[in-house]
Each structure stands twice: as structure tokens, then as C-alpha cells.
Coordinates of C-alpha atoms in Angstrom, one line a residue:
X112 CA -41.2 163.8 -55.3
X113 CA -41.5 160.2 -56.2
X114 CA -44.2 159.7 -53.5
X115 CA -46.8 161.5 -55.5
X116 CA -46.4 159.6 -58.8
X117 CA -47.8 156.2 -57.9
X118 CA -48.6 153.9 -55.1
X119 CA -45.6 151.6 -55.9
X120 CA -43.1 154.5 -56.1
X121 CA -44.6 155.8 -52.8
X122 CA -43.8 152.5 -51.2
X123 CA -40.3 152.4 -52.6
X124 CA -39.5 155.9 -51.6
X125 CA -40.6 155.2 -48.1
X126 CA -38.2 152.3 -47.8
X127 CA -36.3 153.2 -44.6
X128 CA -32.8 152.0 -45.6
X129 CA -32.9 154.7 -48.4
X130 CA -33.4 157.4 -45.7
X131 CA -30.9 155.9 -43.4
X132 CA -28.2 156.6 -46.0
X133 CA -29.2 160.3 -46.3
X134 CA -29.6 160.7 -42.5
X135 CA -26.0 159.5 -42.0
X136 CA -24.6 161.5 -45.0
X137 CA -26.2 164.8 -44.5
X138 CA -27.1 165.0 -40.8
X139 CA -24.6 162.5 -39.3
X140 CA -27.4 160.7 -37.4
X141 CA -26.0 157.5 -35.7
X142 CA -27.9 154.3 -35.1
X143 CA -27.8 155.0 -31.4
X144 CA -29.4 158.5 -31.9
X145 CA -32.0 156.9 -34.1
X146 CA -33.0 154.4 -31.4
X147 CA -33.3 157.2 -28.9
X148 CA -35.7 159.2 -31.1
X149 CA -37.9 156.2 -31.8
X150 CA -38.7 157.4 -35.3
X151 CA -38.2 156.0 -38.8
X152 CA -35.2 157.2 -40.8
X153 CA -37.5 159.0 -43.2
X154 CA -39.2 160.9 -40.3
X155 CA -35.9 161.8 -38.9
X156 CA -34.6 163.1 -42.2
X157 CA -37.8 165.2 -42.9
X158 CA -37.9 166.7 -39.4
X159 CA -34.2 167.6 -39.5
X160 CA -34.5 169.0 -43.0
X161 CA -37.4 171.2 -42.0
X162 CA -35.0 172.8 -39.4
X163 CA -31.6 172.7 -41.2
X164 CA -32.5 172.1 -44.8
X165 CA -30.9 175.4 -46.0
X166 CA -27.6 174.2 -44.7
X167 CA -27.6 170.7 -46.3
X168 CA -24.4 171.3 -48.3
X169 CA -22.5 172.5 -45.2
X170 CA -23.9 170.8 -42.1
X171 CA -22.2 167.4 -42.3
X172 CA -18.8 169.0 -42.9
X173 CA -19.1 171.6 -40.1
X174 CA -20.7 169.1 -37.6
X175 CA -17.9 166.7 -38.2
X176 CA -15.4 169.4 -37.6
X177 CA -17.0 170.5 -34.4
X178 CA -17.3 166.8 -33.2
X179 CA -13.7 166.1 -34.0
X180 CA -12.6 169.3 -32.2
X181 CA -14.6 168.5 -29.1
X182 CA -13.4 165.0 -28.9
X183 CA -9.8 166.0 -29.4
X184 CA -9.9 168.9 -26.9
X185 CA -12.0 167.0 -24.4
X186 CA -9.0 164.7 -23.8
X187 CA -6.4 167.5 -23.8
X188 CA -8.1 170.9 -22.9
X189 CA -11.3 170.0 -21.1
X190 CA -11.8 173.5 -19.7
X191 CA -11.8 174.9 -23.2
X192 CA -14.7 172.7 -24.1
X193 CA -16.6 174.1 -21.1
X194 CA -16.4 177.6 -22.7
X195 CA -18.4 176.6 -25.8
X196 CA -21.9 178.0 -26.0
X197 CA -25.0 176.1 -27.1
X198 CA -26.4 176.5 -30.6
X199 CA -28.6 179.5 -31.6
X200 CA -32.0 179.4 -33.3
X201 CA -32.8 180.5 -36.8
X202 CA -34.7 183.5 -35.5
X203 CA -31.6 184.6 -33.6
X204 CA -29.6 184.7 -36.7
X205 CA -32.4 186.4 -38.6
X206 CA -32.5 189.1 -35.9
X207 CA -28.7 189.7 -36.2
X208 CA -29.1 190.1 -40.0
X209 CA -31.8 192.7 -39.4
X210 CA -29.6 194.4 -36.8
X211 CA -26.5 194.8 -39.0
X212 CA -28.3 195.2 -42.3
X213 CA -26.3 192.4 -44.1
X214 CA -26.9 188.8 -44.9
X215 CA -24.8 186.2 -43.1
X216 CA -23.3 183.5 -45.2
X217 CA -25.0 180.1 -44.8
X218 CA -21.8 178.3 -43.7
X219 CA -21.4 180.8 -40.9
X220 CA -25.0 180.5 -39.9
X221 CA -24.7 176.7 -40.0
X222 CA -21.7 176.7 -37.6
X223 CA -23.7 178.8 -35.1
X224 CA -26.6 176.3 -35.3
X225 CA -24.1 173.8 -33.9
X226 CA -22.2 176.1 -31.4
X227 CA -22.6 179.7 -30.7
X228 CA -18.9 180.5 -30.4
X229 CA -17.5 180.6 -26.9
X230 CA -17.4 182.7 -23.8
X231 CA -14.8 185.4 -23.6
X232 CA -12.2 183.4 -21.6
X233 CA -8.6 182.4 -21.7
X234 CA -7.5 180.2 -23.4
X235 CA -9.3 181.0 -26.6
X236 CA -10.5 178.3 -29.0
X237 CA -8.8 179.9 -32.0
X238 CA -5.3 179.5 -30.7
X239 CA -2.7 181.3 -28.5
X240 CA 0.8 182.7 -28.9
X241 CA 3.4 183.5 -26.2
X242 CA 6.6 185.3 -26.8
X243 CA 8.5 186.8 -23.9
X244 CA 6.1 189.4 -22.4
X245 CA 3.8 189.3 -25.5
X246 CA 0.8 187.1 -25.2
X247 CA -2.4 186.6 -27.2
X248 CA -5.3 184.1 -27.2
X249 CA -8.1 184.4 -29.6
X250 CA -11.7 183.5 -28.7
X251 CA -14.4 182.5 -31.3
X252 CA -17.0 185.2 -30.8
X253 CA -20.7 184.4 -30.1
X254 CA -23.2 185.9 -32.6
X255 CA -24.3 188.7 -30.3
X256 CA -20.8 189.9 -29.5
X257 CA -19.8 189.6 -33.2
X258 CA -22.9 191.7 -34.2
X259 CA -21.9 194.3 -31.6
X260 CA -18.5 194.7 -33.3
X261 CA -19.9 194.9 -36.8
X262 CA -18.0 197.6 -38.7
X263 CA -19.3 200.4 -40.9
X264 CA -16.4 202.8 -40.6
X265 CA -14.2 203.5 -43.7
X266 CA -11.5 200.9 -44.2
X267 CA -13.6 198.1 -42.6
X268 CA -17.0 198.7 -44.0
X269 CA -19.5 195.8 -43.6
X270 CA -16.9 193.6 -41.8
X271 CA -18.0 191.2 -39.0
X272 CA -15.5 190.2 -36.4
X273 CA -15.1 186.4 -36.0
X274 CA -12.5 186.3 -33.2
X275 CA -11.2 188.6 -30.5
X276 CA -8.2 188.7 -28.2
X277 CA -8.7 190.5 -24.9
X278 CA -5.0 191.1 -24.5
X279 CA -4.2 192.8 -27.8
X280 CA -7.6 193.8 -29.3
X281 CA -6.7 191.6 -32.3
X282 CA -9.6 190.3 -34.4
X283 CA -10.1 188.4 -37.6
X284 CA -12.9 189.9 -39.7
X285 CA -15.1 188.5 -42.4
X286 CA -16.2 190.8 -45.2
X287 CA -19.9 190.5 -45.8
X288 CA -19.8 192.5 -49.0
X289 CA -17.3 193.0 -51.8
X290 CA -16.2 196.6 -50.8
X291 CA -12.9 198.4 -50.3
X292 CA -11.0 195.8 -52.3
X293 CA -12.2 192.8 -50.4
X294 CA -13.9 189.7 -51.8
X295 CA -17.2 188.8 -50.3
X296 CA -16.8 186.4 -47.3
X297 CA -13.0 186.8 -47.3
X298 CA -11.5 186.5 -43.8
X299 CA -8.5 188.7 -42.7
X300 CA -6.5 190.5 -40.0
X301 CA -6.6 194.2 -40.3
X302 CA -3.3 196.0 -40.6
X303 CA -3.3 199.8 -40.4
X304 CA -1.1 201.5 -43.1
X305 CA 1.2 203.5 -40.9
X306 CA 2.6 205.5 -43.8
X307 CA -0.7 206.7 -45.1
X308 CA -2.2 210.0 -44.0
X309 CA -5.7 208.6 -44.5
X310 CA -6.8 206.7 -41.3
X311 CA -9.0 204.5 -43.4
X312 CA -6.0 203.0 -45.2
X313 CA -6.1 199.5 -43.8
X314 CA -4.1 196.6 -45.4
X315 CA -5.2 193.1 -44.8
X316 CA -3.5 189.7 -44.1
X317 CA -5.8 187.1 -45.6
X318 CA -6.5 184.0 -43.5
X319 CA -9.5 182.4 -45.4
X320 CA -11.6 182.6 -48.5
X321 CA -14.8 181.5 -46.7
X322 CA -16.0 180.6 -43.2
X323 CA -16.2 176.9 -44.1
X324 CA -12.7 176.8 -45.5
X325 CA -11.3 178.9 -42.6
X326 CA -12.8 177.0 -39.8
X327 CA -12.4 173.4 -41.1
X328 CA -8.7 174.0 -42.1
X329 CA -8.0 175.3 -38.6
X330 CA -9.8 172.4 -36.9
X331 CA -7.9 169.9 -39.2
X332 CA -4.5 171.4 -38.1
X333 CA -5.6 171.1 -34.4
X334 CA -6.9 167.5 -34.5
X335 CA -4.0 166.2 -36.6
X336 CA -1.5 167.6 -34.2
X337 CA -0.3 170.3 -36.6
X338 CA -0.7 172.8 -33.8
X339 CA 0.8 171.7 -30.4
X340 CA -1.1 171.7 -27.2
X341 CA 1.0 173.4 -24.5
X342 CA -0.4 173.8 -21.0
X343 CA -4.0 173.2 -22.0
X344 CA -3.8 175.7 -24.9
X345 CA -3.6 175.5 -28.7
X346 CA -0.5 177.2 -29.9
X347 CA -0.5 178.2 -33.6
X348 CA 2.9 177.1 -34.5
X349 CA 3.3 175.3 -37.8
X350 CA 5.8 172.4 -38.0
X351 CA 7.2 171.2 -41.3
X352 CA 7.9 167.5 -40.8
X353 CA 10.9 167.8 -43.0
X354 CA 12.3 170.5 -40.8
X355 CA 14.3 168.2 -38.6
X356 CA 18.0 167.6 -38.3
X357 CA 19.8 165.0 -36.3
X358 CA 23.5 165.2 -35.3
X359 CA 24.6 162.2 -33.4
X360 CA 22.2 161.6 -30.6
X361 CA 20.7 165.1 -30.7
X362 CA 17.7 166.1 -32.8
X363 CA 16.6 169.7 -33.5
X364 CA 13.2 170.5 -35.0
X365 CA 11.6 173.9 -35.6
X366 CA 8.0 175.2 -35.9
X367 CA 7.1 178.8 -36.9
X368 CA 4.3 181.3 -36.7
X369 CA 3.5 184.7 -38.2
X370 CA 2.3 187.5 -35.9
X371 CA 0.0 189.9 -37.7
X372 CA -0.4 192.2 -34.7
X373 CA 3.4 193.0 -34.7
X374 CA 3.7 193.2 -38.5
X375 CA 2.8 195.8 -41.2
X376 CA 2.8 196.0 -45.0
X377 CA 3.7 199.7 -45.0
X378 CA 6.4 200.0 -43.9
X379 CA 7.4 196.4 -44.7
X380 CA 7.9 194.7 -41.4
X381 CA 7.0 191.0 -41.1
X382 CA 7.3 189.5 -37.6
X383 CA 7.7 185.8 -37.1
X384 CA 8.3 183.6 -34.1
X385 CA 9.9 180.2 -34.0
X386 CA 9.8 177.4 -31.5
X387 CA 12.8 175.1 -31.3
X388 CA 12.9 171.7 -29.8
X389 CA 16.2 170.1 -28.8
X390 CA 16.1 166.4 -27.8
X391 CA 18.6 163.8 -27.0
X392 CA 17.8 160.2 -27.8
X393 CA 16.8 158.2 -24.7
X394 CA 19.1 155.4 -26.0
X395 CA 22.1 157.6 -25.8
X396 CA 24.8 156.7 -23.3
X397 CA 24.9 158.7 -20.1
X398 CA 28.4 160.1 -20.9
X399 CA 26.8 161.9 -23.9
X400 CA 25.2 164.5 -21.7
X401 CA 26.2 168.0 -22.8
X402 CA 25.6 171.7 -22.3
X403 CA 24.8 174.3 -25.0
X404 CA 27.4 177.1 -25.1
X405 CA 26.5 179.2 -28.1
X406 CA 24.4 179.6 -31.3
X407 CA 25.2 180.6 -34.9
X408 CA 22.5 181.8 -37.3
X409 CA 22.6 182.5 -41.0
X410 CA 19.5 184.5 -41.9
X411 CA 18.5 185.1 -45.5
X412 CA 15.7 187.3 -46.8
X413 CA 13.8 187.0 -50.1
X414 CA 16.3 189.3 -51.8
X415 CA 19.1 187.0 -50.9
X416 CA 20.6 189.4 -48.4
X417 CA 22.4 187.4 -45.7
X418 CA 23.0 188.3 -42.0
X419 CA 25.1 186.2 -39.7
X420 CA 24.5 186.2 -35.9
X421 CA 26.5 184.6 -33.2
X422 CA 25.9 184.7 -29.4
X423 CA 26.2 182.8 -26.2
X424 CA 23.4 180.4 -25.1
X425 CA 19.8 180.7 -26.2
X426 CA 17.3 183.2 -24.7
X427 CA 19.8 183.8 -21.9
X428 CA 20.0 180.1 -20.9
X429 CA 22.6 177.4 -21.3
X430 CA 20.5 174.2 -21.2
X431 CA 21.9 170.8 -20.3
X432 CA 20.8 168.0 -22.6
X433 CA 21.0 164.4 -21.3
X434 CA 19.5 161.1 -22.6
X435 CA 15.7 161.4 -23.0
X436 CA 15.6 165.0 -22.1
X437 CA 13.9 167.7 -24.2
X438 CA 14.6 171.4 -24.2
X439 CA 12.3 173.9 -26.0
X440 CA 12.4 177.6 -26.3
X441 CA 10.7 180.4 -28.4
X442 CA 12.3 183.4 -30.1
X443 CA 11.6 185.7 -33.0
X444 CA 12.9 187.5 -36.0
X445 CA 11.7 190.1 -38.5
X446 CA 12.1 190.5 -42.2
X447 CA 11.6 193.5 -44.5
X448 CA 10.6 191.0 -47.2
X449 CA 7.6 188.8 -47.2
X450 CA 9.6 185.7 -46.7
X451 CA 13.0 184.4 -45.6
X452 CA 14.7 181.5 -44.0
X453 CA 17.1 180.7 -41.1
X454 CA 19.6 177.9 -40.5
X455 CA 22.6 177.4 -38.3
X456 CA 24.1 175.4 -35.5
X457 CA 24.5 175.2 -31.8
X458 CA 27.9 174.6 -30.1
X459 CA 27.9 172.1 -27.2
X460 CA 30.5 170.9 -24.8
X461 CA 30.5 167.4 -23.2
X462 CA 30.0 167.3 -19.4
X463 CA 32.2 164.3 -19.0
X464 CA 34.9 165.5 -21.3
X465 CA 34.8 169.3 -20.8
X466 CA 37.5 170.0 -23.5
X467 CA 35.3 168.3 -26.1
X468 CA 33.2 170.6 -28.2
X469 CA 30.9 169.8 -31.2
X470 CA 28.3 171.5 -33.4
X471 CA 24.6 170.4 -33.7
X472 CA 22.9 171.4 -37.0
X473 CA 19.8 173.6 -36.9
X474 CA 17.7 172.7 -40.0
X475 CA 16.8 175.4 -42.5
X476 CA 13.3 176.7 -41.8
X477 CA 11.3 179.0 -44.0
X478 CA 8.9 181.8 -42.9
X479 CA 6.4 183.2 -45.3
X480 CA 4.0 186.0 -44.7
X481 CA 0.3 185.1 -45.5
X482 CA -1.3 186.7 -48.6
X483 CA -2.1 190.3 -48.1
X484 CA -4.0 193.0 -49.8
X485 CA -3.1 196.7 -50.0
X486 CA -5.7 199.2 -48.9
X487 CA -7.7 200.8 -51.6
X488 CA -7.3 204.1 -49.8
X489 CA -3.5 203.8 -50.4
X490 CA -4.0 202.8 -54.0
X491 CA -6.2 205.9 -54.6
X492 CA -3.6 208.2 -53.1
X493 CA -0.6 209.7 -54.8
X494 CA 2.1 207.1 -54.5
X495 CA 4.7 209.8 -54.3
X496 CA 3.7 210.5 -50.8
X497 CA 5.4 207.3 -49.7
X498 CA 9.0 206.3 -49.5
X499 CA 9.3 202.7 -48.4
X500 CA 12.7 201.4 -47.5
X501 CA 12.8 197.6 -48.1
X502 CA 16.5 197.2 -47.4
X503 CA 16.1 196.5 -43.7
X504 CA 17.8 193.3 -42.7
X505 CA 16.3 190.6 -40.6
X506 CA 17.3 190.3 -36.9
X507 CA 17.7 187.3 -34.6
X508 CA 16.4 188.1 -31.1
X509 CA 17.6 185.2 -29.0
X510 CA 19.3 187.5 -26.5
X511 CA 17.6 187.5 -23.2
X512 CA 18.0 191.3 -22.9
X513 CA 16.2 191.7 -26.2
X514 CA 13.3 189.4 -25.3
X515 CA 12.0 191.8 -22.6
X516 CA 12.1 194.6 -25.2
X517 CA 9.8 193.0 -27.8
X518 CA 6.7 195.0 -26.6
X519 CA 8.7 198.2 -26.2
X520 CA 8.3 198.7 -29.9
X521 CA 5.8 201.5 -30.1
X522 CA 4.0 200.2 -33.2
X523 CA 4.4 197.3 -35.6
X524 CA 6.4 199.6 -37.9
X525 CA 9.3 199.1 -35.4
X526 CA 11.8 196.4 -36.0
X527 CA 13.1 193.5 -33.9
X528 CA 15.9 195.0 -31.8
X529 CA 19.5 194.2 -32.8
X530 CA 21.5 191.7 -30.7
X531 CA 24.0 193.3 -28.4

């Protein structure tokens, strides 16, 4: 605007260092890229703005997130990087809007101007989870596949899928309009209300308030090591750095995850997995080597109800721990309340002094269900139809025999099987 006021202002506003700052701030253009283009900073800014100007408030944040993710995974999961698709054009996004009859949010469009999701492959970019014979891995859908899954049916009206798991059919959806109790651009997992007669009664576990917040928060957890990389896959276990306990030379740490596909709001059944890491200090003396004999759990739900569980080994194994060795395993539990916590100890015996036994503390770790919304179809129905029993206790499923039965539950309304 200053260019048109006077010759002097025109000269000042064409001063290239001014445009360099904006190119770096809004478009993340580096000096090396500028040299390759062989253009002035002002020309680069204007040409980029003509293409991406509508995304100026989102582009730098999303581009940095994508760049950080690619750099991080390029060193740890290179084959996942190979599954990413090139960007789409503005006219492609406009065509999708015409196809589904809804406007796409600018932050979503901006992300797809950088990368058009990924191919339907395993492992998925949006994280994996493995528990006994239950496995899932979520892909970030490309724009055409997402448009093909756009929902207009009752319960999911005007919802666009963002992710998809080819093993479970699990998807995270984004609401493109404020209908059926959802906020516009809210992101969620669908959760069918199994106690409602109305098939459109779908509860929702909320995972984000906007695409920008949802995607950047996920990337931040990945690149800061908040989600572990296991066998070239991102596992969505959350680790609380304070959730660590050391007994002598042995340290136990715990990370947890919520599984929406095995959970439900009605009836109340909240399914969590936890991954435990047991490690002996590499500086420990060789005679400190020991073997795990049994476990003890104290499980408390949000009502204060307590259940105690004791059993041999962990997941059917009796691991030996020696200096520098790490043992990890995964198990699960369920709560009839939206939160709860577990704590306990392992009993070990020394390998060099077989009559010597000692306990190793398992730190208290909390599990909290994400925010959820009850279906408007349920709210509009006579509440006397339902009888919800929320007195169900939580259950530890470390037993090997129970691990193979996790997927035998016919529907998420089932409960984690009792130990034997």
C-alpha cells in the first residue's frame, strides 16, 4: 500500500531486507532457497502470497510441523516418509468442496497444500497400537479418500474422516458444521451408543478442537519423544516423566494409552493399555541379577473403589533382569469410570542367592478418558429406557491366558476378562 503514496515510500517499501523478514516469518523461505530462485525477497513474497495468501496465518506453523516431522521420522522411520503424498492444488481442494457441498477449514486446506496425506499403508503416520492380538495403525487420509468417506448419515452428518485404520475400520472425523451436538471443526472418534435403540445415537471421544491444534499437538509429541518409536512405528503411549520409581538398581517406568475402539460411553467401559519398562542399572554388580516371580496391583477407580490383584509373572513370562538389561511389556485394564489409577510392586528373587526375595515398586500411574460428548439422539430419547450400571470394577489383564481373549469381546460393551 505504501508503494502508491510517493516515490520515496515506494523506494523504502521495496527495500529487500524488509521482505526478507516476511519471507522467513510467513513462508519459511531460507537463504539457500532464495539463492536458487534468483529473485528478490519482495518478488518471492509476492509470488508466494499470490498462491498461498489465504493461509498466511497457518502456513508457517503447519510447514514447520511437517518439516520437523519429516526430519525426525527420516532418521527413525524412513519408509513412513516414503508413504507421504505430494501437495495438492487449490483447484483440487475447491473440487472437493463442490463434491461434498461443505467448506473445508483453511488450516486443513493449508496442510494439504504441503502434503496430501499418505498412501494407505502400514505403519500409519498417525500412530499405532499393539496389544496381544489387537493391532491398529492409523493413516492420514489423502483428500480424495477423505472426500469419498464424507458422511451425511444421521449421527455423523457433515463429518469428514481424517484418518483410517485398515485393521479396525477406526477413523477420526472432523465436523464441518455445528450439527448433532458437535462444534464446527471439532475432531473426534465415533463411539456407537450400544444401549440406544436409535442407530444414529453416536457418542464422541474428542481429540481436537481444530485441525491446526490437532495436527501440531500430535507432531509435537512425536518429535519431542513423547510417543516412542518401536520397530519403525509411532506408538501412541503417553509417558509421564514423574511416573518412574527406582528400587535399588531397578527402575520401573510406565506409559499409558486410551483405546477408543474398545471403549464405550453407554454402557460405561473405558479401555486403557499400559506399557511398562523394567531396567537394571548398567553399573549394578553382576550378582544383582534377578528374576521376576510375581506381581501385585492395587487398582482404584474414580469412585474410590479398590481392587487388588496378585498373580505369577507378567503376561505369562518370568523375565530375568541383569545389569544394563531392559524388559518391556504391554497389558491392559478397564474402568467403569472415566478415570482411575494403578500402583503396586513386583517380587523378584536373586539368581545368586535364590532364597533372597525383594519387592520393586511400580509407580502410581493415572489413566483418564478423553473428553466425550453424549449423542443428541440419546438426549432426545426418554432416559427411562436406559439402565446404566456404573459399579463395575476395573480388571488387570496381565495373565497370558487373558491376553489372547482381548478380541473375543463381541463389542466394546464387554469388559476386560477377569484374571484366573
